[in-house]
Short mmCIF file of C-alpha atoms and ligand atoms in Angstrom, two decimals:
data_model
loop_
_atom_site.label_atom_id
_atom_site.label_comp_id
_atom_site.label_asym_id
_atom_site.label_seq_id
_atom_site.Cartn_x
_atom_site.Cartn_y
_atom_site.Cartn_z
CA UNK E 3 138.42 78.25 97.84
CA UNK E 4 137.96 78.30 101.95
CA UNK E 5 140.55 75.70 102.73
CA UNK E 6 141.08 75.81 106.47
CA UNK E 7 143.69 73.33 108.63
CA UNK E 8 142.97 72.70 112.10
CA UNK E 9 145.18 71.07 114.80
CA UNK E 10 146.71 70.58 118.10
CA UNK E 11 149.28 73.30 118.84
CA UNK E 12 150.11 71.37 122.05
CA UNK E 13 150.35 67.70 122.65
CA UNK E 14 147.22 67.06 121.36
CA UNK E 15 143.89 66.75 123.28
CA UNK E 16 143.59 70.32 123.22
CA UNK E 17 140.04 70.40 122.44
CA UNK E 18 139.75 69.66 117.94
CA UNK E 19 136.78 67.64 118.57
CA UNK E 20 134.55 70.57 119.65
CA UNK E 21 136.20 73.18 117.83
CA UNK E 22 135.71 70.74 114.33
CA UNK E 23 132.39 70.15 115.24
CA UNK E 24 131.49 73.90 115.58
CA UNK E 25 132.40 74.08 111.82
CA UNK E 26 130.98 71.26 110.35
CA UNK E 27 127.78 72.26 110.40
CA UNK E 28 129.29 75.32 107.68
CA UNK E 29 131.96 73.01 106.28
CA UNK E 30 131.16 71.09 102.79
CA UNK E 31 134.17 68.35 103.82
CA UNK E 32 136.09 67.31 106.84
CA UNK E 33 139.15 65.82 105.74
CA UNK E 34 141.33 63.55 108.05
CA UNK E 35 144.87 64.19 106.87
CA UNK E 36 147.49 61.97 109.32
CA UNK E 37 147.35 59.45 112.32
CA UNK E 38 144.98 56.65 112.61
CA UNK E 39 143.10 55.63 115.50
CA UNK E 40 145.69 56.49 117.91
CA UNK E 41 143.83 59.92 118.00
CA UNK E 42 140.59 60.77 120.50
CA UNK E 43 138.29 63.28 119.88
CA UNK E 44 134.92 63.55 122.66
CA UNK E 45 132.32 65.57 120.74
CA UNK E 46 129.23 66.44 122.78
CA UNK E 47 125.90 67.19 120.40
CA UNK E 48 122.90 68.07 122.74
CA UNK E 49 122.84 65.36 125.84
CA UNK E 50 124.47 62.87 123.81
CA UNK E 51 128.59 62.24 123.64
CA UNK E 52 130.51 60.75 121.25
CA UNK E 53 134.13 59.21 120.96
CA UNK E 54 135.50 59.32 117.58
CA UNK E 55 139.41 57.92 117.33
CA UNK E 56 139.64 57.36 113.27
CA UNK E 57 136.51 59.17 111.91
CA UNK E 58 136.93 62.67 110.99
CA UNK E 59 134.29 64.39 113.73
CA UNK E 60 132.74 66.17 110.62
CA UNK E 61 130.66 62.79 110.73
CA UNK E 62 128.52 64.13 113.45
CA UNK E 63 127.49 66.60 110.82
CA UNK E 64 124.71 65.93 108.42
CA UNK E 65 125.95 67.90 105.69
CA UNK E 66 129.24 67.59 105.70
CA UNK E 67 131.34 64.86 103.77
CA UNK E 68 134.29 63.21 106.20
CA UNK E 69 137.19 61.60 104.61
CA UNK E 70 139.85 59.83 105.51
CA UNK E 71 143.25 60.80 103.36
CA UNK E 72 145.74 59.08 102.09
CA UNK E 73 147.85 60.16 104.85
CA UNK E 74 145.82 58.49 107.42
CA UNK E 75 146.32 54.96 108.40
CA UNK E 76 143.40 52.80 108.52
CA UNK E 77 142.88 49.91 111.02
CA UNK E 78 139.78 48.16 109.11
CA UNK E 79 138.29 46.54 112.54
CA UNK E 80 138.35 49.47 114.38
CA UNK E 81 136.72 51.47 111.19
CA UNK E 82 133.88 48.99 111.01
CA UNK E 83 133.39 48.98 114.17
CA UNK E 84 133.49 52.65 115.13
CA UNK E 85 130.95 53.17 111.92
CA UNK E 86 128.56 50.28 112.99
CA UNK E 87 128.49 52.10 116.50
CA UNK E 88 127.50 55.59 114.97
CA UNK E 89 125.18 54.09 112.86
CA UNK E 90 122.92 52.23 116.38
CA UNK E 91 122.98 55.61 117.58
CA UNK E 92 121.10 56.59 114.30
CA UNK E 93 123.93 58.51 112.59
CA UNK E 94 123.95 58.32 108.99
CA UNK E 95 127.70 57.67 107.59
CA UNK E 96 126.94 56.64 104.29
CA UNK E 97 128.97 59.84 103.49
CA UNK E 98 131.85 58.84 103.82
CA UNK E 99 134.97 58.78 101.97
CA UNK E 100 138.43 56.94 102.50
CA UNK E 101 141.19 57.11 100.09
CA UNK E 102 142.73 54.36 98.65
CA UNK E 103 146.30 55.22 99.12
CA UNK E 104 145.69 55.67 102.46
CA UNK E 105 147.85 52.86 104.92
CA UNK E 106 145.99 49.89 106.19
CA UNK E 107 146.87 48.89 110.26
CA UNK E 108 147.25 44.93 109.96
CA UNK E 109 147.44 42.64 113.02
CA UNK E 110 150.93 42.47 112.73
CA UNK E 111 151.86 46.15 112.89
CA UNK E 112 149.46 45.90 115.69
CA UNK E 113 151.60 43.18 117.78
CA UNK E 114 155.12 44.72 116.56
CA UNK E 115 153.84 48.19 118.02
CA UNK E 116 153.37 46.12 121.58
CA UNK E 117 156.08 43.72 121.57
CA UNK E 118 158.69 46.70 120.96
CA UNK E 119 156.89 48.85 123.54
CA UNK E 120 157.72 45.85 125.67
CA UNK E 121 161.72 45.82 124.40
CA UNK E 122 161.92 49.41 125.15
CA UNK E 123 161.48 48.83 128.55
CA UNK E 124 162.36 52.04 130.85
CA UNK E 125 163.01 53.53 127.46
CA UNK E 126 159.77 53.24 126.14
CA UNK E 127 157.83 55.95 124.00
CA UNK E 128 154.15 55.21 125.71
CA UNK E 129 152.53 54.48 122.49
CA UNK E 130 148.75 54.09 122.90
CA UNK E 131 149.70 50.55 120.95
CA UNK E 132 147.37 50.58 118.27
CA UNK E 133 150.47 49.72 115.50
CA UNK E 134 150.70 53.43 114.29
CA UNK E 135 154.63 53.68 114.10
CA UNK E 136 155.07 50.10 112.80
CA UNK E 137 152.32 50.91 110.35
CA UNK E 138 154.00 54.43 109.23
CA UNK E 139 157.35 52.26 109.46
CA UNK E 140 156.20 49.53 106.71
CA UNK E 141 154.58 52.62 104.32
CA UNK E 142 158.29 54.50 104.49
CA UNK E 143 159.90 51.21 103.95
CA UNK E 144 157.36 50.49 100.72
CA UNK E 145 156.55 47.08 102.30
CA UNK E 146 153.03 48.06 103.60
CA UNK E 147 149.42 47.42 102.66
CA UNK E 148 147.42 49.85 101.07
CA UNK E 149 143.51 50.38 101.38
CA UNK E 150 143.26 49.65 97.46
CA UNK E 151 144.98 46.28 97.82
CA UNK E 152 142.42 44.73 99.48
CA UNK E 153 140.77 44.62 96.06
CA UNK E 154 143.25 42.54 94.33
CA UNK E 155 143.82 39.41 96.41
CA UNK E 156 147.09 38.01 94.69
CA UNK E 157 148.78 41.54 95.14
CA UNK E 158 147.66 41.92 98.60
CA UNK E 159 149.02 38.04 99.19
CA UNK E 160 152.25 39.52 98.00
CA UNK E 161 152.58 42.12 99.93
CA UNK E 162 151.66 40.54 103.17
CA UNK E 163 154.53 37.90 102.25
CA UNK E 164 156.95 40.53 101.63
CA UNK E 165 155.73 41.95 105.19
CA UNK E 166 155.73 39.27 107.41
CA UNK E 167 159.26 38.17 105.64
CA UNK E 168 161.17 40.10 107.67
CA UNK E 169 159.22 40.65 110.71
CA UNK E 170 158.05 37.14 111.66
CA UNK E 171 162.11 36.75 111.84
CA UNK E 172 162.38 39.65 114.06
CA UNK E 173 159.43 38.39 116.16
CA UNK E 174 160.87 34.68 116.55
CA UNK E 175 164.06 35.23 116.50
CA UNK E 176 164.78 38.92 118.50
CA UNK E 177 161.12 39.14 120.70
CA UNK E 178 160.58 35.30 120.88
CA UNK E 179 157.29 35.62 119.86
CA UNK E 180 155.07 33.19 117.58
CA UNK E 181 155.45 33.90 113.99
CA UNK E 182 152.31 35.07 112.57
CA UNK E 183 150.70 33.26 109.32
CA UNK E 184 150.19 34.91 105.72
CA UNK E 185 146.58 33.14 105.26
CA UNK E 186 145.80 34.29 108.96
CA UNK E 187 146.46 37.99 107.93
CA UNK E 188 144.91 37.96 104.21
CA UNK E 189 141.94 36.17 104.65
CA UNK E 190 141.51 38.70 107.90
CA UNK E 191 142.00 41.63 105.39
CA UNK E 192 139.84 40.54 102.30
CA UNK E 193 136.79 39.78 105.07
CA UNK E 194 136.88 43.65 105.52
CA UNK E 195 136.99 44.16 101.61
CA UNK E 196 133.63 44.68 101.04
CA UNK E 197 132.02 46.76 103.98
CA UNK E 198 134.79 49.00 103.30
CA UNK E 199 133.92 49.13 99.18
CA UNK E 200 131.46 51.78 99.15
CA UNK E 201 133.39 54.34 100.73
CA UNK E 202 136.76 54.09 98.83
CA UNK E 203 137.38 57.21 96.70
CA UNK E 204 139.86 58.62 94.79
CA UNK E 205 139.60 61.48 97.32
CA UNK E 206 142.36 63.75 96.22
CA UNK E 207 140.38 63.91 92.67
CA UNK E 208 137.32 64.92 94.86
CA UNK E 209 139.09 67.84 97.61
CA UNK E 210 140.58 69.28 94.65
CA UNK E 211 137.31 69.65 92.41
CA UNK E 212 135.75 70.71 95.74
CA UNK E 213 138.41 73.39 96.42
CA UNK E 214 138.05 74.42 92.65
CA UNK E 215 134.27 74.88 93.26
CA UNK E 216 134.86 77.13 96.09
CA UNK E 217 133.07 74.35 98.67
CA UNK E 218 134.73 74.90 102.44
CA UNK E 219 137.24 72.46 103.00
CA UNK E 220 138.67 71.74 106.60
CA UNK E 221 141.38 69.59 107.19
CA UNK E 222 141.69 68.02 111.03
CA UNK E 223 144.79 67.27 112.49
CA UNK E 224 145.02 64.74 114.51
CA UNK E 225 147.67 64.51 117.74
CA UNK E 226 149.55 68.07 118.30
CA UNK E 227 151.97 69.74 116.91
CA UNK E 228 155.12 68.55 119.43
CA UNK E 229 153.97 65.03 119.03
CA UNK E 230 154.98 65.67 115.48
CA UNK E 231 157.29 63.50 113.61
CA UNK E 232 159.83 66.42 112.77
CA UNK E 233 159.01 68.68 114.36
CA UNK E 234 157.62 67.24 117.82
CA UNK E 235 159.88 66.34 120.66
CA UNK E 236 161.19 63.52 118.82
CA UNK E 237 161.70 60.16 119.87
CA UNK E 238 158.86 60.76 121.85
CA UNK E 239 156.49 62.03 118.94
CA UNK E 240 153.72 59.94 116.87
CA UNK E 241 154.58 58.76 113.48
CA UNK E 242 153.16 61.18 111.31
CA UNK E 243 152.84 64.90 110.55
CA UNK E 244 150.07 66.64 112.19
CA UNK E 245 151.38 69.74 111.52
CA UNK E 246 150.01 72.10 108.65
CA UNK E 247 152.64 70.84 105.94
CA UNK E 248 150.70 67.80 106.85
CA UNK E 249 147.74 68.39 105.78
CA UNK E 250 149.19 68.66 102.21
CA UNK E 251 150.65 65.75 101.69
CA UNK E 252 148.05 63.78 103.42
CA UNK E 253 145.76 64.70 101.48
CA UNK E 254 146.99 65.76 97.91
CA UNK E 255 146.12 69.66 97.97
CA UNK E 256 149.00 72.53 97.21
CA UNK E 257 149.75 74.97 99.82
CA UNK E 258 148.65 77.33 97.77
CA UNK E 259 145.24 76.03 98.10
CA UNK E 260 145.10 76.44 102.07
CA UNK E 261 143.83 80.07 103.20
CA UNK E 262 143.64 79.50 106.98
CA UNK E 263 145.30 77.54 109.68
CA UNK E 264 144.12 77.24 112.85
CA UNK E 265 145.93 76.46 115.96
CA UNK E 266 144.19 74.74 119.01
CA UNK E 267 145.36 75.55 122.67
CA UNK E 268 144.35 74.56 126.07
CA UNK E 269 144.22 77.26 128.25
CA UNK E 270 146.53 74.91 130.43
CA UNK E 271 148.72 72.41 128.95
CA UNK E 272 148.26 68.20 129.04
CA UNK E 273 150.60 65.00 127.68
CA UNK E 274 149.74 61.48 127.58
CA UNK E 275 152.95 59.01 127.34
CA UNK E 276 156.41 60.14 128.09
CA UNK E 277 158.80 62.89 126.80
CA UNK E 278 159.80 66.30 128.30
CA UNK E 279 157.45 68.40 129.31
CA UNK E 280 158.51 72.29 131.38
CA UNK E 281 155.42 72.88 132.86
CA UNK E 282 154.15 69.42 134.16
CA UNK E 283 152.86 69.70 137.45
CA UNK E 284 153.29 67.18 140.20
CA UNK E 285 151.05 68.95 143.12
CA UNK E 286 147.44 69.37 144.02
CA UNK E 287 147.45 71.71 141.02
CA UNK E 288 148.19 69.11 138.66
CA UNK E 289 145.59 67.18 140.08
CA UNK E 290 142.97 69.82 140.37
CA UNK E 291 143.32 70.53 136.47
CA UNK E 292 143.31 66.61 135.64
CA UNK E 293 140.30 66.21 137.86
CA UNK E 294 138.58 69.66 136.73
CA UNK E 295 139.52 69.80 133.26
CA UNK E 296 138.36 65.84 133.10
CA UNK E 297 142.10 64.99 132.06
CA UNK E 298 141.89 61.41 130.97
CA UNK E 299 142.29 59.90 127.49
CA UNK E 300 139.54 59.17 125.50
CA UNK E 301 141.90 56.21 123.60
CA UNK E 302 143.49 54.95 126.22
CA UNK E 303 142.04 55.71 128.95
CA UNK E 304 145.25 56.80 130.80
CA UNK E 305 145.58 60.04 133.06
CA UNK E 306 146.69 63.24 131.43
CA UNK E 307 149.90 64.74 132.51
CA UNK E 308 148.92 68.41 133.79
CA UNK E 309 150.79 71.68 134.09
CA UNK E 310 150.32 75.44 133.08
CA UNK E 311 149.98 77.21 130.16
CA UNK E 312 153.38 76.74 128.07
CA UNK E 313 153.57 80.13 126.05
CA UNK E 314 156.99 79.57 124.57
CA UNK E 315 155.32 76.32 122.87
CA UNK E 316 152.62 78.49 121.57
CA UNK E 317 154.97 80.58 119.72
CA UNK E 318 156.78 77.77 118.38
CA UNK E 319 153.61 75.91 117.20
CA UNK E 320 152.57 79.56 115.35
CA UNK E 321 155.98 79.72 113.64
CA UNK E 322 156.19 75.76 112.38
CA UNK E 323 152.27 75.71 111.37
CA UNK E 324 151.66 79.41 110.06
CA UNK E 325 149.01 79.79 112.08
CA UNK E 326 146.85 82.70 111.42
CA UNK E 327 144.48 82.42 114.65
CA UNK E 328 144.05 80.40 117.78
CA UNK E 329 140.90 78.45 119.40
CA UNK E 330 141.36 78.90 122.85
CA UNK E 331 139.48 75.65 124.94
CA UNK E 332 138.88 74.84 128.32
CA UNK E 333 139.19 77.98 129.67
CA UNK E 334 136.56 77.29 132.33
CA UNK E 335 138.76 74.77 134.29
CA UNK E 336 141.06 77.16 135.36
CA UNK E 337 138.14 79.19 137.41
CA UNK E 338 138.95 79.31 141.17
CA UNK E 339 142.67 79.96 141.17
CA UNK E 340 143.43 83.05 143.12
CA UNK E 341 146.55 83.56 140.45
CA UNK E 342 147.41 81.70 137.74
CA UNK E 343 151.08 80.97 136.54
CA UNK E 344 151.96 81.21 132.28
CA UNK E 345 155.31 80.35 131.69
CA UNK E 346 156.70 82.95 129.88
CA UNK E 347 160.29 82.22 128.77
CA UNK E 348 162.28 78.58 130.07
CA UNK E 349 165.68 78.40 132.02
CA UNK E 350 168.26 76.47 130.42
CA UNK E 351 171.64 75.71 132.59
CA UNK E 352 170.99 79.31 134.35
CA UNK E 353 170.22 80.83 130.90
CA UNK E 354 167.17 82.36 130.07
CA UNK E 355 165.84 81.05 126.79
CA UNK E 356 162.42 83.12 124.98
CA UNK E 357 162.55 80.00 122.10
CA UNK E 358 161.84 76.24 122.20
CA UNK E 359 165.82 75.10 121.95
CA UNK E 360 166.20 72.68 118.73
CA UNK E 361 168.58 71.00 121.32
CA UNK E 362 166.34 67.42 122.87
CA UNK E 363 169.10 68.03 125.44
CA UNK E 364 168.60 71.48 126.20
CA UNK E 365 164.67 70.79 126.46
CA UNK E 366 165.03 68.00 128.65
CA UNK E 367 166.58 70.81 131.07
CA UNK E 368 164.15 73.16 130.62
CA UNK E 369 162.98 75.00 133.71
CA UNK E 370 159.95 77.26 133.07
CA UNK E 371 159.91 81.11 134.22
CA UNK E 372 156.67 81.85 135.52
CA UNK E 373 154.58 85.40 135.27
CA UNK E 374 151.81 85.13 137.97
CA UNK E 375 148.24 86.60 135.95
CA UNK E 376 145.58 87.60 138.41
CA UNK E 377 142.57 84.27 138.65
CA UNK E 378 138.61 84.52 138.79
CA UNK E 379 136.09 82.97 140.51
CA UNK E 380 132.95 83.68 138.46
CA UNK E 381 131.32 80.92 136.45
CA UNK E 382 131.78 81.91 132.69
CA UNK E 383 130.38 78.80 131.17
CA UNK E 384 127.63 81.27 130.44
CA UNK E 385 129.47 83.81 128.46
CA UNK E 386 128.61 84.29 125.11
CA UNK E 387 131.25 87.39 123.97
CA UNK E 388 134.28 88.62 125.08
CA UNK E 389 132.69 91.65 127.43
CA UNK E 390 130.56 89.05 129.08
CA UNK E 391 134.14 87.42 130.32
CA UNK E 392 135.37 88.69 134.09
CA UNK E 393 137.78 91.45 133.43
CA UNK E 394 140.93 88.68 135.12
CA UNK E 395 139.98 86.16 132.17
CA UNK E 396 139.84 88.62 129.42
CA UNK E 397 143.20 89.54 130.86
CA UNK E 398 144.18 85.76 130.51
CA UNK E 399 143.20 85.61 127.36
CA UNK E 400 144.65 89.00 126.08
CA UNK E 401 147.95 88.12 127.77
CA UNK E 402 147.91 84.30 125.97
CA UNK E 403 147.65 86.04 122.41
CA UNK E 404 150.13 88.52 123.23
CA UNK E 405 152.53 85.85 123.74
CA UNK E 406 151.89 83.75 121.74
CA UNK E 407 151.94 85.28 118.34
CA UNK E 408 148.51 85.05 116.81
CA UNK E 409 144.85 86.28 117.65
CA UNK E 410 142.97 84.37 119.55
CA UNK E 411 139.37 83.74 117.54
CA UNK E 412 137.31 81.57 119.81
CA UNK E 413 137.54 80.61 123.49
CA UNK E 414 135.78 77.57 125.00
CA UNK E 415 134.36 78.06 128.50
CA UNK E 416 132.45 74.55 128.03
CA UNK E 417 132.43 70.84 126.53
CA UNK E 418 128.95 71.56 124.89
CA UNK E 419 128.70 72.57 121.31
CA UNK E 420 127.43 75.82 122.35
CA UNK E 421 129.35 76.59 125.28
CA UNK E 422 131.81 78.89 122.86
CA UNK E 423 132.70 82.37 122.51
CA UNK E 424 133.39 83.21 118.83
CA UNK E 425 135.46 86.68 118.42
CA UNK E 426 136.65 86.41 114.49
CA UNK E 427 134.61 84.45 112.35
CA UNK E 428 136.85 81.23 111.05
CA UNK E 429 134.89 80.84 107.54
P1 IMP U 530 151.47 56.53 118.87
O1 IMP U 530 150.85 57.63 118.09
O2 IMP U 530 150.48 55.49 119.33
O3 IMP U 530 152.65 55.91 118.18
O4 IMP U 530 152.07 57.16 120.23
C1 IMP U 530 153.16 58.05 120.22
C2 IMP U 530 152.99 59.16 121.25
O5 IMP U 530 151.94 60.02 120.84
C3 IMP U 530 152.60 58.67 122.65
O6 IMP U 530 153.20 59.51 123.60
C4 IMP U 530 151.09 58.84 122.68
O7 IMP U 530 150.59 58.99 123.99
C5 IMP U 530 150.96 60.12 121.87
N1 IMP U 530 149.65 60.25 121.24
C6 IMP U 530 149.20 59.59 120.15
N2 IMP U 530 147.97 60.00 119.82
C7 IMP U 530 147.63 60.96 120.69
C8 IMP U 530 146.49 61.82 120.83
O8 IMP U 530 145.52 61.80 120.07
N3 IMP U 530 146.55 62.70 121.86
C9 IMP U 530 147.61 62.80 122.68
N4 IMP U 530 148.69 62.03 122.59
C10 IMP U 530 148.71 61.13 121.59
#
């Protein structure tokens, strides 16, 4: 019963897309578990690169059977059109499964998710817009449209009523927008009905017969763990639960069921949209690791926030996830520093703190305390163990898992699928 989580243990974009697709080619299912297609995942197979934002990456994979869980929310243009672009490329998705439970992204959640980015003002969370809160928002308040309703058209004409109810006054009235028609939204919704047919599944049925029949399971997270809803630094977080509890409820398995849980971590640290963040650099560092480390979204397109390696996040993102190992990624960019700083421990109002403070206050303040580790110059995007690292990166490396409270089981020193040193078997 190999059930194995994988996700961010940053702010996301540390890397899942590779670190997935290493294990779908041994993984029976690749289960999407939270988030919609707010996430961004660059997989590169061979010469050819691909951009997946809603699709599990396990896609890429012949054998392996993605799904989308119920925790996911679905937008059902961007889902067609992601598949239809996969499919000119010659990959076969026919695979495929999405749950019907799982949230459906309508136009309007779309255009609330803008219009209150726009309200926010100074204030705002730098959403990447695609109506993932509003979405979340409309499933906790039980007025929001569910893959399976687009299979009953009166229900679905209900719901979209009971929807737009409230928030076309909100729109008119508070954002003085347009208010946005019923007809508009369902006939919209039932033209996706049918493409969409052939891959609805009762997938929690199907994980847990898989799981039962001992078939490797892994579930991707999408986002990071401080982008998390609890967890995260809230408000500036994503709507969902990418952490490991996540994976759980978005996809109907026990915790008993899950055997491994695997953390991803930059050997640097990034952040799209706005929050506190310790290490964030604002000098030609900064901009050496965006440009080296190709630090641009792969959603939105905007730049990457940059700074060093956070290690009291690390620890954190071990303790809230259980994780049992680490994939370390992109440890190549950081070749050509003469020393390289790791905060260690943060300073909060002349205090020194070893623990991300539960205070949103106290983390605002945060001032990182560095430790200087000694650089390397020597390309390792040719290493294929840990000996063949220089002795100042295996240092790096050994001084990362020290800190940060769990082994570290595979180190990227490349974006190709092969450019990966494996130390501990994952399956
Ligand atoms: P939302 O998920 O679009 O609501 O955006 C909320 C916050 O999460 C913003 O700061 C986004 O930039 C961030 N975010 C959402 N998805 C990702 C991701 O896949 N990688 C990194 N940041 C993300």
């Amino acid at each position: 019963m190999p059930a194995l989580v994988l996700l961010g243990a940053q702010w996301g974009d540390e890397g899942k897309g590779k670190a997935t697709d290493l294990l779908g080619g041994s993984v029976d299912y690749v289960v999407r578990y939270q988030g919609g297609n707010n996430a961004g995942h660059t997989v590169v197979v061979g010469d050819q690169k691909y951009a997946l934002h809603l699709l599990p990456s396990g896609i890429l994979s012949p054998g392996c059977t993605p799904v989308i869980g119920n925790g996911v929310v679905v937008d059902p243009s961007v889902l067609l059109s992601e598949l239809s672009g996969l499919n000119e490329r010659g990959v076969d998705t026919s695979k495929l499964l999405i749950s019907g439970n799982a949230h459906i992204i309508t136009p309007y959640n779309v255009t609330v998710d803008k219009v209150t980015e726009r309200f926010l003002g100074k204030r705002k969370i730098g959403t990447t817009g695609r109506g993932i809160g509003p979405t979340y928002a409309d499933k906790i308040n039980r007025v929001g449209i569910r893959v399976q309703d687009l299979y009953d058209e009166s229900i679905l004409q209900q719901k979209v009523e009971a929807a737009l109810d409230v928030k076309n006054q909100i729109l008119t009235k508070l954002y003085n927008r347009r208010a946005i028609a019923v007809e508009q939204v369902v006939e919209e919704l039932l033209g996706y009905a049918e493409q969409i047919k052939p891959y609805v599944a009762d997938t929690v049925l199907i994980l847990n017969q898989a799981l039962e029949d001992n078939k490797v399971v892994l579930f991707e997270g999408g986002q990071g763990t401080l982008l998390d809803i609890d967890h995260g630094t809230y408000p500036f977080v994503t709507s969902s639960n990418p952490t490991a509890g996540g994976a759980c409820t978005g996809a109907g398995v026990g915790p008993t069921k899950i055997s491994r849980v695997i953390g991803i971590l930059k050997a640097y640290t990034t952040r799209v949209g706005a929050g506190p963040f310790p290490t964030e650099l604002f000098d030609e560092d900064g901009e050496a690791l965006r440009r080296i480390g190709g630090e641009r979204g792969v959603t939105t397109g905007r730049d990457r926030r940059c700074g060093w390696f956070d290690a009291v996040i690390a620890r954190y993102a071990t303790r809230v996830n259980g994780l049992t190992d680490f994939f370390l990624t992109k440890l190549d960019v950081l070749t050509g520093w003469e020393q390289i700083p790791v905060c260690v421990a943060y300073e909060i109002d002349g205090q020194r703190v070893d623990e991300l403070p539960y205070s949103q206050s106290d983390f605002h303040h945060a001032k990182p305390v560095y430790e200087m580790l000694p650089g390397w110059s020597e390309d390792i995007s040719k290493a294929k163990t840990f000996a063949d690292l220089p002795k100042n990166a295996q240092s790096y490396v050994k001084a990362l898992e020290e800190m940060s409270g769990a082994p570290i089981s595979a180190i990227g020193v490349g974006p190709g699928r092969d450019e990966t040193i494996e130390i501990n078997s994952f399956i």
